[in-house]
Amino acid sequence: PMLTIAACVSSRSPFVLTMPHEREMAHRAKQLLAQKHQSDVVALINAYDGWERVMKRGGGAELGRYCRKHFISSASMKMIRSIKGQLFRFLKDARAVPPSTNSPQDESLNSFSSSITLIKALVAIGAYPNVAF
């Protein structure tokens, strides 16, 4: 999830601007993505992960429904996926991940990916790098 977050903050928001009569529905859709965490970061992670799952199944009409239901832009998600790939390649080139790792989804890199508490802590540390010093 950390590469997804880094890619999201390096791109425009995947959440689309809505017409005034749709704003409440868009807000509820984002809240559902955030689950009980009330976190934009969690909403971004879940929106991207869901979009990626639909893409792997072939995209098409199902992808259109997913994007409309969650008020997200597929074009923005494609840009996020591209940035995420670039970031992963940079990490491989810097030897920050094992050379044998071929994907950011590799299980060995994601052993703590379900820890929302850790993800929030890492985002906070990244946003306020001198907070502990």
Short mmCIF file of C-alpha atoms in Angstrom, two decimals:
data_model
loop_
_atom_site.label_atom_id
_atom_site.label_comp_id
_atom_site.label_asym_id
_atom_site.label_seq_id
_atom_site.Cartn_x
_atom_site.Cartn_y
_atom_site.Cartn_z
CA PRO A 1 0.00 0.00 0.00
CA MET A 2 2.89 2.42 0.57
CA LEU A 3 3.79 2.53 -3.13
CA THR A 4 0.12 3.13 -3.92
CA ILE A 5 0.03 6.04 -1.46
CA ALA A 6 3.27 7.50 -2.84
CA ALA A 7 1.91 7.22 -6.37
CA CYS A 8 -1.40 8.80 -5.34
CA VAL A 9 0.25 11.85 -3.79
CA SER A 10 2.39 12.17 -6.93
CA SER A 11 -0.70 12.33 -9.14
CA ARG A 12 -4.01 14.10 -9.17
CA SER A 13 -6.76 12.64 -7.02
CA PRO A 14 -8.56 9.72 -8.63
CA PHE A 15 -11.82 10.91 -7.07
CA VAL A 16 -13.80 12.86 -9.66
CA LEU A 17 -15.38 16.24 -9.11
CA THR A 18 -19.13 15.81 -9.03
CA MET A 19 -22.14 17.88 -9.82
CA PRO A 20 -23.82 19.43 -6.77
CA HIS A 21 -26.64 16.87 -6.79
CA GLU A 22 -24.10 13.99 -6.71
CA ARG A 23 -21.82 15.25 -3.95
CA GLU A 24 -23.53 13.39 -1.14
CA MET A 25 -23.44 10.11 -3.09
CA ALA A 26 -19.74 10.65 -3.89
CA HIS A 27 -19.01 11.40 -0.24
CA ARG A 28 -20.80 8.21 0.85
CA ALA A 29 -18.92 6.17 -1.77
CA LYS A 30 -15.62 7.50 -0.45
CA GLN A 31 -16.68 6.76 3.14
CA LEU A 32 -17.46 3.17 2.15
CA LEU A 33 -13.99 2.85 0.64
CA ALA A 34 -12.47 4.25 3.85
CA GLN A 35 -14.43 1.65 5.82
CA LYS A 36 -14.48 2.36 9.56
CA HIS A 37 -11.16 4.21 9.44
CA GLN A 38 -12.47 7.60 8.22
CA SER A 39 -9.23 8.04 6.31
CA ASP A 40 -8.65 9.44 2.83
CA VAL A 41 -5.50 7.31 2.65
CA VAL A 42 -7.46 4.11 3.33
CA ALA A 43 -10.07 5.21 0.78
CA LEU A 44 -7.32 5.71 -1.83
CA ILE A 45 -5.76 2.32 -1.10
CA ASN A 46 -9.09 0.52 -1.30
CA ALA A 47 -10.17 2.42 -4.43
CA TYR A 48 -6.92 1.52 -6.18
CA ASP A 49 -6.94 -2.11 -5.03
CA GLY A 50 -10.53 -2.54 -6.20
CA TRP A 51 -9.76 -0.89 -9.54
CA GLU A 52 -6.72 -3.14 -9.97
CA ARG A 53 -8.80 -6.28 -9.25
CA VAL A 54 -11.37 -5.27 -11.88
CA MET A 55 -8.58 -4.51 -14.38
CA LYS A 56 -7.08 -7.98 -13.85
CA ARG A 57 -10.47 -9.53 -14.61
CA GLY A 58 -10.50 -7.75 -17.95
CA GLY A 59 -11.88 -4.29 -17.23
CA GLY A 60 -14.48 -3.39 -19.83
CA ALA A 61 -18.02 -2.66 -18.72
CA GLU A 62 -17.28 -3.90 -15.20
CA LEU A 63 -14.52 -1.31 -14.90
CA GLY A 64 -16.88 1.43 -16.00
CA ARG A 65 -19.43 0.36 -13.38
CA TYR A 66 -16.74 0.23 -10.67
CA CYS A 67 -15.52 3.73 -11.52
CA ARG A 68 -19.02 5.23 -11.64
CA LYS A 69 -20.06 3.51 -8.40
CA HIS A 70 -17.00 4.85 -6.54
CA PHE A 71 -16.75 8.21 -8.36
CA ILE A 72 -13.20 7.58 -9.51
CA SER A 73 -11.39 8.33 -12.74
CA SER A 74 -9.96 5.33 -14.55
CA ALA A 75 -7.49 7.63 -16.35
CA SER A 76 -6.17 8.84 -12.97
CA MET A 77 -5.90 5.24 -11.78
CA LYS A 78 -3.89 4.33 -14.88
CA MET A 79 -1.54 7.22 -14.13
CA ILE A 80 -1.21 6.05 -10.50
CA ARG A 81 -0.44 2.51 -11.72
CA SER A 82 2.25 3.90 -14.04
CA ILE A 83 3.83 6.00 -11.25
CA LYS A 84 3.68 3.01 -8.91
CA GLY A 85 5.58 0.94 -11.49
CA GLN A 86 8.20 3.66 -11.85
CA LEU A 87 8.65 3.91 -8.09
CA PHE A 88 9.04 0.15 -7.85
CA ARG A 89 11.72 0.18 -10.57
CA PHE A 90 13.54 3.00 -8.72
CA LEU A 91 13.50 0.91 -5.54
CA LYS A 92 14.85 -2.11 -7.44
CA ASP A 93 17.59 -0.01 -9.04
CA ALA A 94 18.54 1.36 -5.61
CA ARG A 95 18.57 -2.23 -4.27
CA ALA A 96 15.95 -1.34 -1.69
CA VAL A 97 14.03 -4.47 -2.70
CA PRO A 98 15.55 -7.84 -3.58
CA PRO A 99 16.54 -8.09 -7.27
CA SER A 100 14.53 -11.30 -7.57
CA THR A 101 11.32 -9.41 -6.75
CA ASN A 102 9.33 -8.76 -9.90
CA SER A 103 6.25 -6.97 -8.62
CA PRO A 104 5.20 -4.57 -5.88
CA GLN A 105 2.49 -7.13 -5.06
CA ASP A 106 5.10 -9.74 -4.09
CA GLU A 107 4.08 -11.28 -0.77
CA SER A 108 7.54 -10.83 0.72
CA LEU A 109 7.15 -7.05 0.36
CA ASN A 110 3.62 -6.93 1.74
CA SER A 111 3.69 -8.88 4.98
CA PHE A 112 2.29 -5.88 6.90
CA SER A 113 0.05 -4.50 4.17
CA SER A 114 -3.13 -5.21 6.11
CA SER A 115 -1.98 -3.20 9.15
CA ILE A 116 -3.91 0.04 8.79
CA THR A 117 -2.37 1.31 12.02
CA LEU A 118 1.14 0.87 10.59
CA ILE A 119 0.14 2.47 7.28
CA LYS A 120 -1.30 5.52 9.09
CA ALA A 121 1.83 5.78 11.24
CA LEU A 122 4.11 5.67 8.19
CA VAL A 123 2.04 8.32 6.43
CA ALA A 124 2.22 10.53 9.53
CA ILE A 125 5.99 10.07 9.76
CA GLY A 126 6.34 10.91 6.07
CA ALA A 127 4.18 14.01 6.44
CA TYR A 128 6.01 15.21 9.54
CA PRO A 129 9.58 13.86 9.25
CA ASN A 130 10.94 15.73 12.26
CA VAL A 131 8.13 14.87 14.65
CA ALA A 132 10.20 12.33 16.60
CA PHE A 133 13.37 14.41 16.85
#
